[in-house]
């Protein structure tokens, strides 16, 4: 029994460098709440901007989705992270994402 593999939550705790399994569960709850929130507000927002499902404008719809919904997802992650006491974790992840995006646009010399 000493050679047991760590469970899913323990692996996430190690990967995300969290202090406890409770933090792992809270981070997963934040992801779930954010996903459900986006699920409920996505269609009204896209309808407001005239984006139609299956309207034959796949590329345009995808670009509008990325411009409108993706930033909202990031904002809701921070909001729910704050509510559940995991703001610092999500703020660090946001900074990593912006650094990666920034390196994509830097000119290579």
CSV table of N, CA, C and O in Angstrom, one decimal:
chain,number,residue,atom,x,y,z
A,1,UNK,N,0.8,-1.2,0.0
A,1,UNK,CA,0.0,0.0,0.0
A,1,UNK,C,0.9,1.3,0.0
A,1,UNK,O,0.4,2.3,-0.3
A,2,UNK,N,2.1,1.1,0.3
A,2,UNK,CA,3.0,2.3,0.4
A,2,UNK,C,3.3,2.9,-1.0
A,2,UNK,O,3.6,4.1,-1.1
A,3,UNK,N,3.1,2.1,-2.0
A,3,UNK,CA,3.4,2.6,-3.4
A,3,UNK,C,2.1,3.1,-4.1
A,3,UNK,O,2.1,3.0,-5.3
A,4,UNK,N,1.1,3.6,-3.4
A,4,UNK,CA,-0.1,4.1,-4.0
A,4,UNK,C,0.2,5.3,-4.8
A,4,UNK,O,1.0,6.2,-4.4
A,5,UNK,N,-0.4,5.3,-6.0
A,5,UNK,CA,-0.3,6.6,-6.8
A,5,UNK,C,-1.1,7.6,-6.2
A,5,UNK,O,-2.2,7.4,-5.7
A,6,UNK,N,-0.7,8.9,-6.3
A,6,UNK,CA,-1.5,10.0,-5.8
A,6,UNK,C,-2.8,10.1,-6.6
A,6,UNK,O,-2.8,9.8,-7.8
A,7,UNK,N,-3.9,10.4,-5.9
A,7,UNK,CA,-5.1,10.6,-6.6
A,7,UNK,C,-5.2,11.8,-7.4
A,7,UNK,O,-4.3,12.7,-7.4
A,8,UNK,N,-6.3,12.0,-8.1
A,8,UNK,CA,-6.5,13.1,-9.0
A,8,UNK,C,-6.3,14.5,-8.3
A,8,UNK,O,-5.6,15.3,-8.8
A,9,UNK,N,-7.0,14.6,-7.1
A,9,UNK,CA,-6.9,15.9,-6.4
A,9,UNK,C,-5.5,16.1,-5.9
A,9,UNK,O,-5.0,17.3,-5.9
A,10,UNK,N,-4.8,15.1,-5.5
A,10,UNK,CA,-3.4,15.3,-5.0
A,10,UNK,C,-2.5,15.7,-6.2
A,10,UNK,O,-1.6,16.6,-6.0
A,11,UNK,N,-2.7,15.1,-7.3
A,11,UNK,CA,-1.9,15.5,-8.5
A,11,UNK,C,-2.2,17.0,-8.9
A,11,UNK,O,-1.3,17.7,-9.2
A,12,UNK,N,-3.5,17.4,-8.8
A,12,UNK,CA,-3.8,18.8,-9.1
A,12,UNK,C,-3.1,19.7,-8.0
A,12,UNK,O,-2.6,20.8,-8.4
A,13,UNK,N,-3.2,19.3,-6.8
A,13,UNK,CA,-2.6,20.1,-5.7
A,13,UNK,C,-1.1,20.3,-6.0
A,13,UNK,O,-0.6,21.4,-5.9
A,14,UNK,N,-0.4,19.3,-6.4
A,14,UNK,CA,1.0,19.4,-6.7
A,14,UNK,C,1.3,20.2,-8.0
A,14,UNK,O,2.1,21.1,-7.9
A,15,UNK,N,0.5,20.0,-9.0
A,15,UNK,CA,0.6,20.8,-10.3
A,15,UNK,C,0.4,22.2,-10.1
A,15,UNK,O,1.1,23.1,-10.6
A,16,UNK,N,-0.6,22.6,-9.3
A,16,UNK,CA,-1.0,24.0,-9.1
A,16,UNK,C,-0.3,24.6,-7.9
A,16,UNK,O,-0.5,25.8,-7.6
A,17,UNK,N,0.5,23.8,-7.2
A,17,UNK,CA,1.3,24.3,-6.0
A,17,UNK,C,0.3,24.9,-5.0
A,17,UNK,O,0.6,26.0,-4.5
A,18,UNK,N,-0.7,24.2,-4.6
A,18,UNK,CA,-1.7,24.6,-3.6
A,18,UNK,C,-1.3,23.9,-2.3
A,18,UNK,O,-0.7,22.9,-2.2
A,19,UNK,N,-1.8,24.6,-1.2
A,19,UNK,CA,-1.4,24.1,0.1
A,19,UNK,C,-2.3,23.0,0.6
A,19,UNK,O,-1.8,22.2,1.5
A,20,UNK,N,-3.5,22.8,0.2
A,20,UNK,CA,-4.4,21.8,0.7
A,20,UNK,C,-5.4,21.3,-0.4
A,20,UNK,O,-5.6,21.9,-1.4
A,21,UNK,N,-6.0,20.2,0.0
A,21,UNK,CA,-7.0,19.6,-0.9
A,21,UNK,C,-8.2,20.5,-1.0
A,21,UNK,O,-8.9,20.6,-2.0
A,22,UNK,N,-8.5,21.2,0.1
A,22,UNK,CA,-9.6,22.1,0.2
A,22,UNK,C,-9.4,23.2,-0.9
A,22,UNK,O,-10.4,23.6,-1.6
A,23,UNK,N,-8.2,23.7,-1.0
A,23,UNK,CA,-8.0,24.7,-2.1
A,23,UNK,C,-8.2,24.2,-3.4
A,23,UNK,O,-8.7,24.9,-4.3
A,24,UNK,N,-7.8,22.9,-3.7
A,24,UNK,CA,-8.0,22.3,-5.0
A,24,UNK,C,-9.5,22.3,-5.3
A,24,UNK,O,-10.0,22.6,-6.4
A,25,UNK,N,-10.3,21.8,-4.3
A,25,UNK,CA,-11.8,21.8,-4.4
A,25,UNK,C,-12.3,23.1,-4.7
A,25,UNK,O,-13.2,23.3,-5.6
A,26,UNK,N,-11.9,24.1,-4.0
A,26,UNK,CA,-12.4,25.5,-4.2
A,26,UNK,C,-12.0,26.0,-5.6
A,26,UNK,O,-12.9,26.7,-6.2
A,27,UNK,N,-10.8,25.7,-6.1
A,27,UNK,CA,-10.5,26.1,-7.4
A,27,UNK,C,-11.4,25.4,-8.5
A,27,UNK,O,-11.8,26.1,-9.4
A,28,UNK,N,-11.6,24.2,-8.2
A,28,UNK,CA,-12.5,23.5,-9.2
A,28,UNK,C,-14.0,24.0,-9.1
A,28,UNK,O,-14.6,24.1,-10.1
A,29,UNK,N,-14.4,24.4,-7.9
A,29,UNK,CA,-15.7,25.1,-7.8
A,29,UNK,C,-15.8,26.4,-8.5
A,29,UNK,O,-16.7,26.7,-9.2
A,30,UNK,N,-14.7,27.2,-8.5
A,30,UNK,CA,-14.6,28.4,-9.2
A,30,UNK,C,-14.7,28.2,-10.7
A,30,UNK,O,-15.4,28.9,-11.4
A,31,UNK,N,-14.0,27.2,-11.2
A,31,UNK,CA,-14.1,26.8,-12.6
A,31,UNK,C,-15.5,26.5,-13.0
A,31,UNK,O,-16.0,26.9,-14.0
A,32,UNK,N,-16.2,25.7,-12.1
A,32,UNK,CA,-17.5,25.2,-12.4
A,32,UNK,C,-18.5,26.4,-12.4
A,32,UNK,O,-19.3,26.6,-13.4
A,33,UNK,N,-18.4,27.3,-11.4
A,33,UNK,CA,-19.3,28.5,-11.4
A,33,UNK,C,-19.1,29.4,-12.6
A,33,UNK,O,-20.0,29.9,-13.2
A,34,UNK,N,-17.8,29.6,-12.9
A,34,UNK,CA,-17.5,30.4,-14.1
A,34,UNK,C,-18.1,29.8,-15.4
A,34,UNK,O,-18.7,30.5,-16.2
A,35,UNK,N,-17.9,28.6,-15.5
A,35,UNK,CA,-18.4,27.9,-16.7
A,35,UNK,C,-19.9,28.0,-16.8
A,35,UNK,O,-20.5,28.3,-17.9
A,36,UNK,N,-20.6,27.8,-15.7
A,36,UNK,CA,-22.1,27.9,-15.7
A,36,UNK,C,-22.6,29.3,-16.0
A,36,UNK,O,-23.5,29.5,-16.7
A,37,UNK,N,-21.9,30.3,-15.4
A,37,UNK,CA,-22.2,31.7,-15.6
A,37,UNK,C,-22.1,32.0,-17.1
A,37,UNK,O,-23.0,32.6,-17.7
A,38,UNK,N,-21.0,31.6,-17.7
A,38,UNK,CA,-20.8,31.9,-19.1
A,38,UNK,C,-21.8,31.2,-20.0
A,38,UNK,O,-22.3,31.8,-20.9
A,39,UNK,N,-22.1,30.0,-19.6
A,39,UNK,CA,-23.2,29.2,-20.3
A,39,UNK,C,-24.5,30.0,-20.4
A,39,UNK,O,-25.2,30.0,-21.4
A,40,UNK,N,-24.9,30.6,-19.3
A,40,UNK,CA,-26.1,31.3,-19.2
A,40,UNK,C,-26.1,32.7,-19.8
A,40,UNK,O,-27.1,33.2,-20.3
A,41,UNK,N,-25.0,33.4,-19.8
A,41,UNK,CA,-25.0,34.7,-20.4
A,41,UNK,C,-24.5,34.8,-21.8
A,41,UNK,O,-24.6,35.8,-22.5
A,42,UNK,N,-23.9,33.7,-22.3
A,42,UNK,CA,-23.3,33.7,-23.6
A,42,UNK,C,-24.3,34.0,-24.7
A,42,UNK,O,-24.1,35.0,-25.5
A,43,UNK,N,-25.4,33.3,-24.8
A,43,UNK,CA,-26.4,33.5,-25.8
A,43,UNK,C,-27.0,34.9,-25.8
A,43,UNK,O,-27.1,35.5,-26.9
A,44,UNK,N,-27.5,35.4,-24.7
A,44,UNK,CA,-28.0,36.8,-24.7
A,44,UNK,C,-27.0,37.8,-25.2
A,44,UNK,O,-27.4,38.7,-25.9
A,45,UNK,N,-25.7,37.7,-24.8
A,45,UNK,CA,-24.7,38.6,-25.3
A,45,UNK,C,-24.5,38.5,-26.8
A,45,UNK,O,-24.5,39.5,-27.5
A,46,UNK,N,-24.4,37.3,-27.3
A,46,UNK,CA,-24.1,37.1,-28.7
A,46,UNK,C,-25.4,37.5,-29.5
A,46,UNK,O,-25.2,38.1,-30.6
A,47,UNK,N,-26.6,37.3,-29.0
A,47,UNK,CA,-27.8,37.7,-29.7
A,47,UNK,C,-27.8,39.3,-29.7
A,47,UNK,O,-28.3,39.8,-30.7
A,48,UNK,N,-27.4,39.9,-28.6
A,48,UNK,CA,-27.4,41.4,-28.6
A,48,UNK,C,-26.5,42.0,-29.7
A,48,UNK,O,-26.9,43.0,-30.3
A,49,UNK,N,-25.4,41.3,-30.0
A,49,UNK,CA,-24.5,41.8,-31.0
A,49,UNK,C,-24.8,41.2,-32.4
A,49,UNK,O,-24.0,41.4,-33.3
A,50,UNK,N,-25.9,40.5,-32.5
A,50,UNK,CA,-26.4,40.0,-33.8
A,50,UNK,C,-25.6,38.7,-34.3
A,50,UNK,O,-25.6,38.4,-35.5
A,51,UNK,N,-25.0,38.0,-33.4
A,51,UNK,CA,-24.3,36.8,-33.8
A,51,UNK,C,-25.3,35.6,-33.8
A,51,UNK,O,-26.0,35.4,-32.8
A,52,UNK,N,-25.5,35.0,-34.9
A,52,UNK,CA,-26.5,33.9,-35.1
A,52,UNK,C,-25.8,32.6,-35.1
A,52,UNK,O,-24.7,32.4,-35.7
A,53,UNK,N,-26.4,31.6,-34.5
A,53,UNK,CA,-25.9,30.2,-34.6
A,53,UNK,C,-26.2,29.7,-36.0
A,53,UNK,O,-27.3,29.8,-36.5
A,54,UNK,N,-25.2,29.0,-36.5
A,54,UNK,CA,-25.4,28.4,-37.8
A,54,UNK,C,-25.8,29.3,-38.9
A,54,UNK,O,-26.4,28.9,-39.9
A,55,UNK,N,-25.4,30.6,-38.8
A,55,UNK,CA,-25.8,31.6,-39.8
A,55,UNK,C,-24.9,31.6,-41.0
A,55,UNK,O,-25.0,32.5,-41.9
A,56,UNK,N,-24.0,30.6,-41.2
A,56,UNK,CA,-23.1,30.6,-42.3
A,56,UNK,C,-21.9,31.5,-42.2
A,56,UNK,O,-21.2,31.7,-43.1
A,57,UNK,N,-21.8,32.2,-41.1
A,57,UNK,CA,-20.7,33.1,-40.8
A,57,UNK,C,-19.8,32.5,-39.7
A,57,UNK,O,-19.5,33.2,-38.8
A,58,UNK,N,-19.3,31.3,-39.9
A,58,UNK,CA,-18.6,30.6,-38.9
A,58,UNK,C,-17.4,31.4,-38.4
A,58,UNK,O,-17.2,31.5,-37.2
A,59,UNK,N,-16.6,31.9,-39.3
A,59,UNK,CA,-15.4,32.6,-38.9
A,59,UNK,C,-15.7,33.9,-38.1
A,59,UNK,O,-15.1,34.2,-37.1
A,60,UNK,N,-16.7,34.7,-38.7
A,60,UNK,CA,-17.1,35.9,-38.0
A,60,UNK,C,-17.6,35.6,-36.6
A,60,UNK,O,-17.3,36.3,-35.6
A,61,UNK,N,-18.5,34.6,-36.5
A,61,UNK,CA,-19.0,34.2,-35.2
A,61,UNK,C,-18.0,33.8,-34.2
A,61,UNK,O,-18.0,34.2,-33.1
A,62,UNK,N,-17.0,33.1,-34.7
A,62,UNK,CA,-15.9,32.6,-33.8
A,62,UNK,C,-15.1,33.8,-33.3
A,62,UNK,O,-14.8,33.9,-32.1
A,63,UNK,N,-14.8,34.7,-34.2
A,63,UNK,CA,-14.0,35.9,-33.8
A,63,UNK,C,-14.8,36.7,-32.8
A,63,UNK,O,-14.2,37.2,-31.8
A,64,UNK,N,-16.1,37.0,-33.1
A,64,UNK,CA,-16.9,37.7,-32.1
A,64,UNK,C,-17.0,37.0,-30.8
A,64,UNK,O,-17.0,37.6,-29.7
A,65,UNK,N,-17.1,35.7,-30.8
A,65,UNK,CA,-17.2,34.9,-29.6
A,65,UNK,C,-15.9,35.1,-28.8
A,65,UNK,O,-15.9,35.4,-27.6
A,66,UNK,N,-14.7,35.0,-29.5
A,66,UNK,CA,-13.5,35.2,-28.8
A,66,UNK,C,-13.3,36.6,-28.2
A,66,UNK,O,-12.8,36.8,-27.1
A,67,UNK,N,-13.8,37.6,-29.0
A,67,UNK,CA,-13.6,39.0,-28.5
A,67,UNK,C,-14.6,39.3,-27.4
A,67,UNK,O,-14.2,40.0,-26.4
A,68,UNK,N,-15.8,38.8,-27.4
A,68,UNK,CA,-16.8,39.1,-26.4
A,68,UNK,C,-16.8,38.2,-25.2
A,68,UNK,O,-16.9,38.7,-24.1
A,69,UNK,N,-16.8,36.9,-25.4
A,69,UNK,CA,-17.0,36.0,-24.3
A,69,UNK,C,-15.7,35.6,-23.6
A,69,UNK,O,-15.7,35.5,-22.3
A,70,UNK,N,-14.6,35.4,-24.3
A,70,UNK,CA,-13.4,35.0,-23.6
A,70,UNK,C,-12.9,36.0,-22.5
A,70,UNK,O,-12.6,35.6,-21.4
A,71,UNK,N,-12.9,37.3,-22.8
A,71,UNK,CA,-12.6,38.3,-21.7
A,71,UNK,C,-13.6,38.2,-20.5
A,71,UNK,O,-13.1,38.3,-19.3
A,72,UNK,N,-14.8,38.0,-20.8
A,72,UNK,CA,-15.8,37.8,-19.7
A,72,UNK,C,-15.5,36.6,-18.8
A,72,UNK,O,-15.6,36.6,-17.6
A,73,UNK,N,-15.1,35.5,-19.5
A,73,UNK,CA,-14.7,34.3,-18.8
A,73,UNK,C,-13.6,34.6,-17.8
A,73,UNK,O,-13.6,34.2,-16.6
A,74,UNK,N,-12.6,35.3,-18.3
A,74,UNK,CA,-11.4,35.7,-17.4
A,74,UNK,C,-11.8,36.6,-16.2
A,74,UNK,O,-11.4,36.4,-15.1
A,75,UNK,N,-12.7,37.5,-16.5
A,75,UNK,CA,-13.2,38.4,-15.4
A,75,UNK,C,-14.0,37.6,-14.4
A,75,UNK,O,-13.8,37.8,-13.2
A,76,UNK,N,-14.9,36.7,-14.9
A,76,UNK,CA,-15.7,35.9,-13.9
A,76,UNK,C,-14.8,35.0,-13.1
A,76,UNK,O,-15.1,34.7,-12.0
A,77,UNK,N,-13.7,34.5,-13.7
A,77,UNK,CA,-12.8,33.6,-12.9
A,77,UNK,C,-12.2,34.4,-11.7
A,77,UNK,O,-12.2,33.9,-10.6
A,78,UNK,N,-11.9,35.7,-12.0
A,78,UNK,CA,-11.3,36.5,-10.9
A,78,UNK,C,-12.4,36.8,-9.9
A,78,UNK,O,-12.2,36.8,-8.7
A,79,UNK,N,-13.6,37.1,-10.3
A,79,UNK,CA,-14.7,37.4,-9.4
A,79,UNK,C,-15.0,36.2,-8.5
A,79,UNK,O,-15.1,36.3,-7.3
A,80,UNK,N,-15.2,35.1,-9.1
A,80,UNK,CA,-15.5,33.9,-8.3
A,80,UNK,C,-14.3,33.5,-7.5
A,80,UNK,O,-14.5,33.0,-6.4
A,81,UNK,N,-13.1,33.7,-8.0
A,81,UNK,CA,-11.9,33.4,-7.2
A,81,UNK,C,-11.9,34.2,-6.0
A,81,UNK,O,-11.6,33.8,-4.9
A,82,UNK,N,-12.3,35.5,-6.1
A,82,UNK,CA,-12.4,36.4,-4.9
A,82,UNK,C,-13.4,35.9,-4.0
A,82,UNK,O,-13.2,35.8,-2.7
A,83,UNK,N,-14.6,35.5,-4.5
A,83,UNK,CA,-15.7,35.1,-3.6
A,83,UNK,C,-15.3,33.8,-2.8
A,83,UNK,O,-15.6,33.7,-1.6
A,84,UNK,N,-14.6,32.9,-3.5
A,84,UNK,CA,-14.2,31.7,-2.8
A,84,UNK,C,-12.8,31.7,-2.2
A,84,UNK,O,-12.3,30.7,-1.8
A,85,UNK,N,-12.2,32.9,-2.1
A,85,UNK,CA,-11.0,33.0,-1.4
A,85,UNK,C,-9.8,32.5,-2.2
A,85,UNK,O,-8.7,32.2,-1.6
A,86,UNK,N,-9.9,32.4,-3.5
A,86,UNK,CA,-8.8,31.9,-4.3
A,86,UNK,C,-8.3,32.9,-5.4
A,86,UNK,O,-7.8,32.6,-6.4
A,87,UNK,N,-8.5,34.2,-5.0
A,87,UNK,CA,-8.2,35.3,-6.0
A,87,UNK,C,-6.7,35.2,-6.4
A,87,UNK,O,-6.4,35.4,-7.6
A,88,UNK,N,-5.8,35.0,-5.4
A,88,UNK,CA,-4.4,35.1,-5.7
A,88,UNK,C,-4.0,34.0,-6.7
A,88,UNK,O,-3.2,34.2,-7.6
A,89,UNK,N,-4.6,32.8,-6.6
A,89,UNK,CA,-4.3,31.7,-7.5
A,89,UNK,C,-4.7,32.1,-8.9
A,89,UNK,O,-3.9,32.0,-9.9
A,90,UNK,N,-5.9,32.6,-9.1
A,90,UNK,CA,-6.4,33.0,-10.4
A,90,UNK,C,-5.7,34.2,-11.0
A,90,UNK,O,-5.5,34.3,-12.2
A,91,UNK,N,-5.3,35.1,-10.1
A,91,UNK,CA,-4.6,36.3,-10.6
A,91,UNK,C,-3.3,35.9,-11.1
A,91,UNK,O,-2.8,36.4,-12.2
A,92,UNK,N,-2.6,35.0,-10.5
A,92,UNK,CA,-1.3,34.5,-11.0
A,92,UNK,C,-1.5,33.8,-12.3
A,92,UNK,O,-0.7,34.0,-13.3
A,93,UNK,N,-2.5,33.0,-12.5
A,93,UNK,CA,-2.8,32.4,-13.8
A,93,UNK,C,-3.1,33.4,-14.9
A,93,UNK,O,-2.7,33.2,-16.0
A,94,UNK,N,-3.9,34.4,-14.5
A,94,UNK,CA,-4.2,35.5,-15.5
A,94,UNK,C,-2.9,36.2,-16.0
A,94,UNK,O,-2.7,36.4,-17.2
A,95,UNK,N,-2.0,36.4,-15.0
A,95,UNK,CA,-0.7,37.1,-15.4
A,95,UNK,C,0.1,36.2,-16.3
A,95,UNK,O,0.7,36.6,-17.3
A,96,UNK,N,0.1,34.9,-16.1
A,96,UNK,CA,0.8,33.9,-17.0
A,96,UNK,C,0.2,34.0,-18.4
A,96,UNK,O,0.9,34.0,-19.4
A,97,UNK,N,-1.1,34.0,-18.4
A,97,UNK,CA,-1.8,34.0,-19.8
A,97,UNK,C,-1.4,35.3,-20.5
A,97,UNK,O,-1.1,35.2,-21.7
A,98,UNK,N,-1.4,36.4,-19.8
A,98,UNK,CA,-1.1,37.7,-20.5
A,98,UNK,C,0.4,37.7,-20.9
A,98,UNK,O,0.7,38.3,-22.0
A,99,UNK,N,1.3,37.1,-20.1
A,99,UNK,CA,2.7,37.0,-20.5
A,99,UNK,C,2.8,36.2,-21.8
A,99,UNK,O,3.6,36.6,-22.7
A,100,UNK,N,2.1,35.1,-21.8
A,100,UNK,CA,2.2,34.2,-23.0
A,100,UNK,C,1.7,34.9,-24.3
A,100,UNK,O,2.2,34.8,-25.4
A,101,UNK,N,0.5,35.6,-24.1
A,101,UNK,CA,0.0,36.4,-25.2
A,101,UNK,C,0.9,37.5,-25.7
A,101,UNK,O,1.2,37.7,-26.9
A,102,UNK,N,1.6,38.1,-24.7
A,102,UNK,CA,2.5,39.2,-25.0
A,102,UNK,C,3.7,38.7,-25.8
A,102,UNK,O,4.2,39.3,-26.7
A,103,UNK,N,4.2,37.5,-25.4
A,103,UNK,CA,5.3,36.9,-26.2
A,103,UNK,C,5.0,36.5,-27.6
A,103,UNK,O,5.8,36.5,-28.5
A,104,UNK,N,3.7,36.2,-27.9
A,104,UNK,CA,3.3,35.9,-29.2
A,104,UNK,C,3.4,37.1,-30.1
A,104,UNK,O,3.7,37.0,-31.3
A,105,UNK,N,3.2,38.3,-29.6
A,105,UNK,CA,3.2,39.5,-30.4
A,105,UNK,C,4.5,40.3,-30.4
A,105,UNK,O,4.7,41.2,-31.1
A,106,UNK,N,5.4,39.8,-29.6
A,106,UNK,CA,6.8,40.5,-29.6
A,106,UNK,C,7.5,40.1,-30.9
A,106,UNK,O,7.4,38.9,-31.3
A,107,UNK,N,8.2,41.0,-31.4
A,107,UNK,CA,9.0,40.7,-32.7
A,107,UNK,C,10.2,39.8,-32.3
A,107,UNK,O,10.8,40.0,-31.3
A,108,UNK,N,10.4,38.8,-33.1
A,108,UNK,CA,11.6,37.9,-32.9
A,108,UNK,C,12.8,38.5,-33.7
A,108,UNK,O,12.7,38.8,-34.8
A,109,UNK,N,13.8,38.7,-32.9
A,109,UNK,CA,15.0,39.3,-33.5
A,109,UNK,C,16.1,38.2,-33.8
A,109,UNK,O,16.2,37.3,-33.2
